[in-house]
């Protein structure tokens, strides 16, 4: 599998450029919106460790990752 992280980051930033509008009606949705905003801000400032630390202060536990070989199989199943 070709690894092209800078291109993926740039593509994600382009997709999210201009922000995301969410209709938040409860605390759970507010938390999701807050996390989404942190993702957008993190992509924007990925080269600034101080800013990333500030952004991630109140995000809670990290998401459990997936093993690369499992990910490659899932991507291959989807034609990537």
C-alpha positions as semicolon CSV with decimal commas, in nm:
position;residue;x (nm);y (nm);z (nm)
1;X;0,000;0,000;0,000
2;X;0,140;0,340;-0,095
3;X;0,175;0,574;0,200
4;X;0,117;0,935;0,102
5;X;0,040;1,104;0,435
6;X;0,113;1,467;0,333
7;X;-0,122;1,437;0,036
8;X;-0,394;1,282;0,254
9;X;-0,356;1,560;0,513
10;X;-0,374;1,826;0,244
11;X;-0,679;1,659;0,090
12;X;-0,856;1,638;0,425
13;X;-0,778;2,001;0,500
14;X;-0,918;2,100;0,159
15;X;-1,236;1,898;0,219
16;X;-1,286;2,060;0,558
17;X;-1,187;2,411;0,449
18;X;-1,449;2,660;0,553
19;X;-1,558;2,461;0,856
20;X;-1,841;2,227;0,927
21;X;-2,194;2,332;1,022
22;X;-2,364;2,103;1,271
23;X;-2,708;2,128;1,431
24;X;-2,629;2,047;1,794
25;X;-2,926;1,963;2,017
26;X;-2,773;1,772;2,308
27;X;-2,452;1,729;2,509
28;X;-2,337;1,423;2,311
29;X;-2,367;1,609;1,980
30;X;-2,188;1,909;2,133
31;X;-1,895;1,684;2,225
32;X;-1,884;1,541;1,873
33;X;-1,888;1,892;1,724
34;X;-1,609;1,999;1,959
35;X;-1,397;1,698;1,860
36;X;-1,461;1,763;1,490
37;X;-1,345;2,122;1,535
38;X;-1,029;1,997;1,707
39;X;-0,961;1,765;1,412
40;X;-0,992;2,050;1,163
41;X;-0,770;2,275;1,374
42;X;-0,513;1,994;1,420
43;X;-0,490;1,932;1,046
44;X;-0,436;2,304;0,994
45;X;-0,156;2,323;1,253
46;X;0,002;1,977;1,213
47;X;0,354;2,131;1,202
48;X;0,312;2,328;1,527
49;X;0,366;2,104;1,833
50;X;0,269;2,375;2,082
51;X;-0,060;2,441;1,904
52;X;-0,134;2,067;1,879
53;X;-0,076;2,029;2,254
54;X;-0,314;2,318;2,321
55;X;-0,581;2,177;2,088
56;X;-0,564;1,830;2,243
57;X;-0,573;1,937;2,610
58;X;-0,937;1,845;2,675
59;X;-1,004;1,576;2,414
60;X;-0,990;1,279;2,650
61;X;-0,854;0,935;2,566
62;X;-0,698;0,858;2,230
63;X;-0,894;0,643;1,986
64;X;-0,785;0,281;1,967
65;X;-0,589;0,226;1,649
66;X;-0,605;-0,051;1,394
67;X;-0,317;-0,275;1,293
68;X;-0,172;-0,178;0,955
69;X;-0,217;-0,527;0,806
70;X;-0,588;-0,523;0,900
71;X;-0,622;-0,174;0,754
72;X;-0,453;-0,278;0,430
73;X;-0,698;-0,569;0,390
74;X;-0,997;-0,340;0,453
75;X;-0,867;-0,085;0,203
76;X;-0,797;-0,358;-0,054
77;X;-1,153;-0,485;-0,011
78;X;-1,270;-0,135;-0,101
79;X;-1,048;-0,112;-0,409
80;X;-0,774;0,107;-0,263
